[in-house]
């Protein structure tokens, strides 16, 4: 069996998107161990380089747990957001509190109870997961920063792509949308936490018709 120190060194040099995606998938699995009803994460790599004004601009374990709240809501058939997914309602907050996220302030006028934070108990429960994911995120940031300084990555990089191709808008039936590389969406469905339906690229659907 591999010593823990060797495993830690391995995570310290995790610099490629596939490795970071694997770390995100592992962190999601750690959440599932405490919340078995949480569906699988279809495409963890879709979270890399993505931000959401409603769910959190920075990729972190806290952001991942926030997304897991939407996953639980979808599994239960609970409508936890409104206003095209921007406003997080009290149903969202109730599930968030079950999962170790608190919202101490009054709801935000446009995003509701979106700005939840890990409570002390959740920080203790997930400490190894948080530390492992933070190492991978730091290594990924260093690697992509160095890459952007030394290499020319073409027009995709100039238009905000994380390097896997040009991102386009994918929408779901309730009106929420995400920016995603079409090839990533083709690998497996990305399911909306609001309505439980898969995101799709309108242009592709229209062309098929």
Short mmCIF file of C-alpha atoms in Angstrom, two decimals, residues 9-173:
data_model
loop_
_atom_site.label_atom_id
_atom_site.label_comp_id
_atom_site.label_asym_id
_atom_site.label_seq_id
_atom_site.Cartn_x
_atom_site.Cartn_y
_atom_site.Cartn_z
CA UNK A 9 3.52 14.50 -2.89
CA UNK A 10 1.55 13.20 -5.84
CA UNK A 11 -1.28 15.65 -5.17
CA UNK A 12 1.18 18.53 -4.80
CA UNK A 13 2.20 18.15 -8.45
CA UNK A 14 -1.32 17.77 -9.82
CA UNK A 15 -1.16 20.33 -12.59
CA UNK A 16 -3.25 19.09 -15.52
CA UNK A 17 -7.01 19.57 -15.99
CA UNK A 18 -7.65 15.78 -16.08
CA UNK A 19 -6.01 15.39 -12.66
CA UNK A 20 -7.93 18.35 -11.24
CA UNK A 21 -11.13 16.90 -12.67
CA UNK A 22 -10.32 13.62 -10.91
CA UNK A 23 -9.79 15.50 -7.64
CA UNK A 24 -13.17 17.20 -8.06
CA UNK A 25 -14.80 13.84 -8.74
CA UNK A 26 -13.16 12.39 -5.61
CA UNK A 27 -14.31 15.34 -3.50
CA UNK A 28 -17.85 14.83 -4.85
CA UNK A 29 -17.63 11.15 -3.89
CA UNK A 30 -16.59 12.20 -0.38
CA UNK A 31 -19.77 14.28 -0.15
CA UNK A 32 -21.82 11.33 -1.42
CA UNK A 33 -20.53 9.17 1.44
CA UNK A 34 -22.32 11.51 3.85
CA UNK A 35 -25.30 12.13 1.54
CA UNK A 36 -25.98 8.93 -0.48
CA UNK A 37 -28.94 10.43 -2.34
CA UNK A 38 -26.62 12.91 -4.10
CA UNK A 39 -26.47 12.01 -7.82
CA UNK A 40 -23.13 11.45 -9.54
CA UNK A 41 -21.32 14.48 -10.97
CA UNK A 42 -21.62 14.03 -14.72
CA UNK A 43 -18.70 16.17 -15.91
CA UNK A 44 -16.39 17.53 -13.19
CA UNK A 45 -14.10 19.07 -15.81
CA UNK A 46 -16.92 21.44 -16.76
CA UNK A 47 -16.42 23.24 -13.44
CA UNK A 48 -12.78 24.08 -14.20
CA UNK A 49 -12.49 27.68 -15.30
CA UNK A 50 -16.23 28.24 -14.90
CA UNK A 51 -17.79 30.82 -12.60
CA UNK A 52 -21.33 31.65 -11.60
CA UNK A 53 -22.51 34.91 -10.14
CA UNK A 54 -25.30 33.01 -8.39
CA UNK A 55 -23.39 29.97 -7.11
CA UNK A 56 -19.90 31.36 -6.61
CA UNK A 57 -17.17 32.78 -8.80
CA UNK A 58 -14.28 30.79 -7.29
CA UNK A 59 -13.85 27.05 -7.64
CA UNK A 60 -13.40 25.58 -4.15
CA UNK A 61 -14.78 22.82 -1.95
CA UNK A 62 -17.37 25.28 -0.65
CA UNK A 63 -18.50 25.94 -4.22
CA UNK A 64 -18.61 22.18 -4.86
CA UNK A 65 -20.77 21.63 -1.78
CA UNK A 66 -23.05 24.45 -2.96
CA UNK A 67 -23.47 22.62 -6.28
CA UNK A 68 -24.17 19.42 -4.33
CA UNK A 69 -27.09 21.18 -2.63
CA UNK A 70 -28.59 21.73 -6.09
CA UNK A 71 -27.94 18.04 -6.84
CA UNK A 72 -29.83 16.93 -3.74
CA UNK A 73 -32.67 19.31 -4.59
CA UNK A 74 -32.89 17.82 -8.09
CA UNK A 75 -32.91 14.28 -6.66
CA UNK A 76 -35.78 15.21 -4.35
CA UNK A 77 -37.70 17.10 -7.02
CA UNK A 78 -37.38 20.33 -5.05
CA UNK A 79 -37.39 23.63 -6.93
CA UNK A 80 -34.66 25.43 -4.99
CA UNK A 81 -34.17 28.46 -7.25
CA UNK A 82 -36.19 30.92 -9.30
CA UNK A 83 -35.51 33.86 -11.63
CA UNK A 84 -33.64 31.67 -14.13
CA UNK A 85 -31.65 30.01 -11.37
CA UNK A 86 -30.32 33.20 -9.80
CA UNK A 87 -32.52 33.44 -6.69
CA UNK A 88 -31.81 30.73 -4.11
CA UNK A 89 -34.93 30.25 -1.99
CA UNK A 90 -35.58 28.87 1.50
CA UNK A 91 -35.86 25.33 0.12
CA UNK A 92 -32.26 25.70 -1.05
CA UNK A 93 -31.29 27.05 2.38
CA UNK A 94 -32.94 24.13 4.19
CA UNK A 95 -30.94 21.57 2.18
CA UNK A 96 -27.77 23.67 2.49
CA UNK A 97 -28.11 23.60 6.27
CA UNK A 98 -28.51 19.80 6.17
CA UNK A 99 -25.21 19.60 4.30
CA UNK A 100 -23.20 21.89 6.55
CA UNK A 101 -23.66 25.27 4.90
CA UNK A 102 -24.95 28.34 6.76
CA UNK A 103 -26.32 31.71 5.66
CA UNK A 104 -26.12 34.19 8.51
CA UNK A 105 -27.44 37.30 6.77
CA UNK A 106 -30.77 38.34 5.31
CA UNK A 107 -31.41 37.04 1.78
CA UNK A 108 -29.79 39.01 -1.02
CA UNK A 109 -32.36 40.86 -3.19
CA UNK A 110 -31.24 39.13 -6.40
CA UNK A 111 -29.51 35.89 -5.33
CA UNK A 112 -31.44 35.05 -2.15
CA UNK A 113 -29.61 32.60 0.13
CA UNK A 114 -26.88 31.81 -2.39
CA UNK A 115 -23.92 33.05 -0.33
CA UNK A 116 -23.69 30.12 2.07
CA UNK A 117 -20.50 29.20 3.93
CA UNK A 118 -19.15 26.04 5.55
CA UNK A 119 -20.03 25.74 9.21
CA UNK A 120 -17.39 24.55 11.75
CA UNK A 121 -18.70 20.98 11.83
CA UNK A 122 -18.52 20.66 8.04
CA UNK A 123 -15.00 22.09 8.03
CA UNK A 124 -13.91 19.35 10.45
CA UNK A 125 -15.78 16.62 8.59
CA UNK A 126 -14.31 17.47 5.21
CA UNK A 127 -10.87 18.76 6.29
CA UNK A 128 -8.83 16.08 4.42
CA UNK A 129 -10.97 16.58 1.31
CA UNK A 130 -10.65 20.36 1.49
CA UNK A 131 -6.87 20.21 1.90
CA UNK A 132 -6.45 17.73 -0.97
CA UNK A 133 -8.59 19.81 -3.32
CA UNK A 134 -6.84 23.04 -2.34
CA UNK A 135 -3.46 21.51 -3.24
CA UNK A 136 -4.76 20.46 -6.64
CA UNK A 137 -6.33 23.87 -7.28
CA UNK A 138 -3.11 25.69 -6.33
CA UNK A 139 -1.03 23.43 -8.56
CA UNK A 140 -3.47 23.89 -11.42
CA UNK A 141 -3.37 27.69 -11.01
CA UNK A 142 0.43 27.72 -11.05
CA UNK A 143 0.57 25.46 -14.09
CA UNK A 144 -1.97 27.38 -16.15
CA UNK A 145 -0.42 30.71 -15.18
CA UNK A 146 3.03 29.56 -16.28
CA UNK A 147 1.57 28.11 -19.48
CA UNK A 148 -0.15 31.38 -20.39
CA UNK A 149 3.13 33.30 -20.00
CA UNK A 150 5.25 30.97 -22.12
CA UNK A 151 2.97 29.69 -24.85
CA UNK A 152 0.57 30.92 -27.51
CA UNK A 153 -2.73 29.11 -27.26
CA UNK A 154 -4.59 30.71 -30.15
CA UNK A 155 -7.96 32.47 -30.42
CA UNK A 156 -9.77 30.19 -27.96
CA UNK A 157 -7.67 31.52 -25.09
CA UNK A 158 -8.35 35.12 -26.12
CA UNK A 159 -12.09 34.46 -25.88
CA UNK A 160 -12.06 33.02 -22.38
CA UNK A 161 -11.67 29.32 -23.02
CA UNK A 162 -9.77 27.24 -20.50
CA UNK A 163 -7.93 25.56 -23.37
CA UNK A 164 -10.34 22.76 -24.26
CA UNK A 165 -12.06 24.68 -27.05
CA UNK A 166 -14.40 27.63 -27.45
CA UNK A 167 -17.18 27.67 -24.84
CA UNK A 168 -20.77 28.20 -25.94
CA UNK A 169 -24.02 28.70 -24.04
CA UNK A 170 -26.00 25.61 -23.08
CA UNK A 171 -29.52 26.03 -21.66
CA UNK A 172 -32.05 23.90 -19.79
CA UNK A 173 -35.85 23.89 -19.75
#
